[in-house]
Structure formats: C-alpha cells, structure tokens
C-alpha cells in the first residue's frame, strides 16, 4: 500500500508541490493498513493527513480494539508526525434514536477525540432528503448535527481543535487553511 502512495504522491507533487495529500485510510484494520501497517503507510513523505472512519455506537470516544482502534491510530499518527482526521463520523438516528441524542453523542465524540489528539472531524452523511422515519445515518438541513458543521475551525468554539505543537505536524492555521482549500477544490470539481 505504501508503494502506491509513494508512486502516486511523487507524480502529484511533480504537478503541484503544494498539494495536500490525504491517505484516505479507514483505520479499522483493512487490508494493507491493519495493525502496524497503518503507521508504515502513514510515514510516507507523500501522505500529509491520515484518516479514521467511525460508525460506532453513540458516544464511544475511542472505538474499536487495541490493534486497530482509534486510540492506536492516534498514537501511530503522532509517531508518524501526521494529523489524524476522523473523516467520517456516522451514527444512526431517526426511528432508532432521536436527532437530539445523536447530536449530543457526536459532540461527546468530537470533544473526547480532541482531548485524545485528533485534528478534526467530518460528519457522515449530509443528504438533501433525509429519512426521519427510518433508522439511517442521514443528516438533513434541519438536523441538529448541521449546527456542528457551522462552527468555525479556529479552536475557539471548544469543538474544533488546534493541532498540538512540537510533534512535527503543520501548525493549526496552516492545516485548517489546507482543509478549506481541499473543500473548495472538491466543490469546484463536483460542479464541473
């Protein structure tokens, strides 16, 4: 897996030396990134940000096991000198849990993960036509979780963390600027 990132990353950096490259790893022990392999891939000089995806139970701050859990991934990202973004937080709501409870669980997760060392979080998944009468991970415009997405990424609101200094990581402002540029790029590509 790492050889792929190194080959593709070298090509990308040849075209755009300032490109932010995310590994897009799920973090749960998938083929090529289970156990110690996650850190090995993360240490590539062509990976700037690593990911973890969480579809776990409500309010569990550091899900999964000792080999592939979020706590282990945070330690591995820190050792590799890379920020870790919980790139997908999905939790069921609708007929199986209230939207209010889901929002409270997600706040607990984000705050706990901030304390544990993650660099940020993204929620899964915004849909224009949520199914409130079904048990789904849908987040619609009127969902309580949308308020979380409107917070400013400056560390002042208590939810969006500033990255720890001294770990070989990019400074917080630089990281968030790169994330904003990535989002703008993705929106531009999507509209083409």
CSV table of C-alpha atoms in Angstrom, one decimal:
chain,number,residue,atom,x,y,z
A,1,UNK,CA,0.0,0.0,0.0
A,2,UNK,CA,2.8,2.4,0.9
A,3,UNK,CA,4.4,1.9,-2.5
A,4,UNK,CA,1.2,3.1,-4.1
A,5,UNK,CA,1.2,6.3,-2.1
A,6,UNK,CA,4.8,6.9,-2.8
A,7,UNK,CA,4.4,6.5,-6.6
A,8,UNK,CA,1.2,8.4,-6.9
A,9,UNK,CA,2.3,11.1,-4.4
A,10,UNK,CA,5.5,11.7,-6.3
A,11,UNK,CA,3.5,12.2,-9.5
A,12,UNK,CA,1.1,14.5,-7.8
A,13,UNK,CA,3.9,16.6,-6.2
A,14,UNK,CA,5.6,16.8,-9.5
A,15,UNK,CA,2.5,18.5,-10.8
A,16,UNK,CA,1.7,20.5,-7.7
A,17,UNK,CA,4.4,20.7,-5.0
A,18,UNK,CA,1.9,22.3,-2.5
A,19,UNK,CA,-0.8,19.6,-2.9
A,20,UNK,CA,-2.3,18.3,0.3
A,21,UNK,CA,-2.3,14.5,0.1
A,22,UNK,CA,-4.6,12.6,2.4
A,23,UNK,CA,-4.2,8.8,2.8
A,24,UNK,CA,-8.0,8.3,3.0
A,25,UNK,CA,-7.4,5.3,5.2
A,26,UNK,CA,-10.4,3.8,7.0
A,27,UNK,CA,-8.3,2.9,10.0
A,28,UNK,CA,-10.2,-0.2,11.1
A,29,UNK,CA,-7.6,-2.8,10.0
A,30,UNK,CA,-8.5,-3.1,6.3
A,31,UNK,CA,-6.1,-5.0,4.0
A,32,UNK,CA,-2.7,-3.2,3.8
A,33,UNK,CA,-3.3,-1.0,6.8
A,34,UNK,CA,-4.1,-3.4,9.7
A,35,UNK,CA,-2.0,-3.2,12.9
A,36,UNK,CA,1.5,-1.7,12.3
A,37,UNK,CA,0.9,-1.3,8.6
A,38,UNK,CA,-1.3,1.8,9.2
A,39,UNK,CA,1.8,3.6,10.7
A,40,UNK,CA,4.0,2.3,7.9
A,41,UNK,CA,1.7,3.8,5.2
A,42,UNK,CA,1.3,7.0,7.3
A,43,UNK,CA,5.0,7.6,7.4
A,44,UNK,CA,5.2,8.1,3.6
A,45,UNK,CA,6.6,11.5,2.9
A,46,UNK,CA,3.7,11.8,0.3
A,47,UNK,CA,1.0,11.5,3.0
A,48,UNK,CA,0.2,14.7,4.8
A,49,UNK,CA,-3.0,13.8,6.7
A,50,UNK,CA,-4.3,10.4,7.8
A,51,UNK,CA,-7.9,9.3,8.5
A,52,UNK,CA,-10.1,7.2,10.6
A,53,UNK,CA,-13.7,6.4,10.0
A,54,UNK,CA,-16.2,5.8,12.8
A,55,UNK,CA,-19.6,4.3,12.6
A,56,UNK,CA,-19.6,3.1,16.1
A,57,UNK,CA,-22.1,3.2,19.0
A,58,UNK,CA,-23.3,6.5,20.3
A,59,UNK,CA,-20.9,8.5,22.5
A,60,UNK,CA,-18.0,6.0,22.3
A,61,UNK,CA,-15.0,8.3,22.2
A,62,UNK,CA,-12.2,5.8,21.2
A,63,UNK,CA,-13.9,2.9,19.4
A,64,UNK,CA,-12.5,-0.5,18.3
A,65,UNK,CA,-9.8,-2.7,19.6
A,66,UNK,CA,-6.2,-2.5,20.8
A,67,UNK,CA,-4.8,-3.4,17.3
A,68,UNK,CA,-6.9,-1.2,15.0
A,69,UNK,CA,-8.8,1.2,17.3
A,70,UNK,CA,-8.8,4.9,17.2
A,71,UNK,CA,-6.5,5.2,20.3
A,72,UNK,CA,-3.9,3.2,18.5
A,73,UNK,CA,-4.4,5.2,15.3
A,74,UNK,CA,-3.9,8.5,17.2
A,75,UNK,CA,-0.6,7.1,18.6
A,76,UNK,CA,0.5,6.0,15.2
A,77,UNK,CA,-0.3,9.3,13.5
A,78,UNK,CA,1.6,11.1,16.2
A,79,UNK,CA,4.6,8.8,15.8
A,80,UNK,CA,4.4,9.5,12.0
A,81,UNK,CA,4.2,13.2,12.6
A,82,UNK,CA,0.8,13.5,10.8
A,83,UNK,CA,-2.5,15.0,11.8
A,84,UNK,CA,-5.3,12.5,12.1
A,85,UNK,CA,-8.8,13.5,10.9
A,86,UNK,CA,-11.8,11.5,11.9
A,87,UNK,CA,-13.0,11.8,8.3
A,88,UNK,CA,-16.4,10.1,8.8
A,89,UNK,CA,-18.5,10.0,12.0
A,90,UNK,CA,-21.7,8.2,11.2
A,91,UNK,CA,-24.4,7.4,13.8
A,92,UNK,CA,-27.9,6.0,13.3
A,93,UNK,CA,-30.9,8.2,14.1
A,94,UNK,CA,-34.5,8.6,13.1
A,95,UNK,CA,-36.7,5.8,14.1
A,96,UNK,CA,-33.9,4.2,16.2
A,97,UNK,CA,-32.6,7.3,18.1
A,98,UNK,CA,-33.6,10.9,18.3
A,99,UNK,CA,-31.7,13.5,16.3
A,100,UNK,CA,-31.0,15.4,19.5
A,101,UNK,CA,-29.4,12.3,21.2
A,102,UNK,CA,-27.3,11.7,18.1
A,103,UNK,CA,-26.1,15.3,18.1
A,104,UNK,CA,-25.2,15.0,21.8
A,105,UNK,CA,-23.3,11.7,21.2
A,106,UNK,CA,-21.3,13.3,18.3
A,107,UNK,CA,-20.4,16.3,20.4
A,108,UNK,CA,-19.1,13.9,23.1
A,109,UNK,CA,-17.1,12.0,20.5
A,110,UNK,CA,-15.6,15.2,19.0
A,111,UNK,CA,-14.7,16.7,22.4
A,112,UNK,CA,-13.2,13.4,23.6
A,113,UNK,CA,-11.2,12.9,20.4
A,114,UNK,CA,-9.9,16.4,20.6
A,115,UNK,CA,-8.5,15.7,24.0
A,116,UNK,CA,-7.0,12.5,22.7
A,117,UNK,CA,-5.2,14.2,19.9
A,118,UNK,CA,-7.3,14.2,16.7
A,119,UNK,CA,-7.0,17.1,14.4
A,120,UNK,CA,-10.7,17.4,13.4
A,121,UNK,CA,-13.8,15.6,12.4
A,122,UNK,CA,-16.3,15.4,9.5
A,123,UNK,CA,-19.8,14.1,9.8
A,124,UNK,CA,-21.4,11.3,7.7
A,125,UNK,CA,-23.6,12.0,5.7
A,126,UNK,CA,-25.4,15.1,4.5
A,127,UNK,CA,-28.4,14.3,2.3
A,128,UNK,CA,-30.9,16.7,0.8
A,129,UNK,CA,-33.8,14.4,1.5
A,130,UNK,CA,-33.3,12.7,5.0
A,131,UNK,CA,-35.5,9.8,6.1
A,132,UNK,CA,-36.6,10.8,9.6
A,133,UNK,CA,-39.0,7.8,9.9
A,134,UNK,CA,-36.2,5.3,9.2
A,135,UNK,CA,-33.2,4.3,11.1
A,136,UNK,CA,-30.5,6.0,9.0
A,137,UNK,CA,-27.3,8.0,9.2
A,138,UNK,CA,-28.8,10.8,7.1
A,139,UNK,CA,-28.1,14.4,8.2
A,140,UNK,CA,-30.5,16.8,6.7
A,141,UNK,CA,-30.5,20.6,6.6
A,142,UNK,CA,-32.7,20.9,9.8
A,143,UNK,CA,-30.7,18.2,11.7
A,144,UNK,CA,-29.1,19.2,15.0
A,145,UNK,CA,-25.8,18.0,13.6
A,146,UNK,CA,-25.8,20.8,11.0
A,147,UNK,CA,-25.1,23.2,13.8
A,148,UNK,CA,-21.8,21.4,14.4
A,149,UNK,CA,-20.8,21.9,10.8
A,150,UNK,CA,-21.3,25.6,11.1
A,151,UNK,CA,-18.7,26.1,13.8
A,152,UNK,CA,-15.5,28.0,12.9
A,153,UNK,CA,-12.3,26.0,12.6
A,154,UNK,CA,-10.2,28.2,14.8
A,155,UNK,CA,-10.2,26.2,18.1
A,156,UNK,CA,-12.2,28.9,19.9
A,157,UNK,CA,-15.5,27.1,19.9
A,158,UNK,CA,-14.4,24.2,22.0
A,159,UNK,CA,-15.1,21.6,19.3
A,160,UNK,CA,-12.6,22.2,16.5
A,161,UNK,CA,-9.1,21.5,17.9
A,162,UNK,CA,-5.9,23.3,17.3
A,163,UNK,CA,-3.1,20.8,16.5
A,164,UNK,CA,-0.5,20.1,19.2
A,165,UNK,CA,2.8,21.9,18.6
A,166,UNK,CA,6.1,20.1,18.6
A,167,UNK,CA,5.0,16.8,17.0
A,168,UNK,CA,6.4,17.5,13.5
A,169,UNK,CA,2.8,18.5,12.5
A,170,UNK,CA,1.7,21.5,10.5
A,171,UNK,CA,0.5,24.4,12.6
A,172,UNK,CA,-3.2,24.5,13.2
A,173,UNK,CA,-3.9,27.5,11.0
A,174,UNK,CA,-2.0,26.0,8.1
A,175,UNK,CA,-3.8,22.7,8.5
A,176,UNK,CA,-7.2,24.3,8.5
A,177,UNK,CA,-6.3,26.5,5.5
A,178,UNK,CA,-5.3,23.4,3.6
A,179,UNK,CA,-8.6,21.7,4.6
A,180,UNK,CA,-10.6,24.7,3.4
A,181,UNK,CA,-8.6,24.7,0.1
A,182,UNK,CA,-9.3,21.0,-0.3
A,183,UNK,CA,-13.0,21.5,0.3
A,184,UNK,CA,-13.1,24.4,-2.2
A,185,UNK,CA,-11.3,22.2,-4.8
A,186,UNK,CA,-13.7,19.3,-4.2
A,187,UNK,CA,-16.7,21.6,-4.6
A,188,UNK,CA,-15.2,23.0,-7.8
A,189,UNK,CA,-14.6,19.6,-9.2
A,190,UNK,CA,-18.1,18.5,-8.3
A,191,UNK,CA,-19.7,21.4,-10.1
A,192,UNK,CA,-17.9,20.6,-13.4
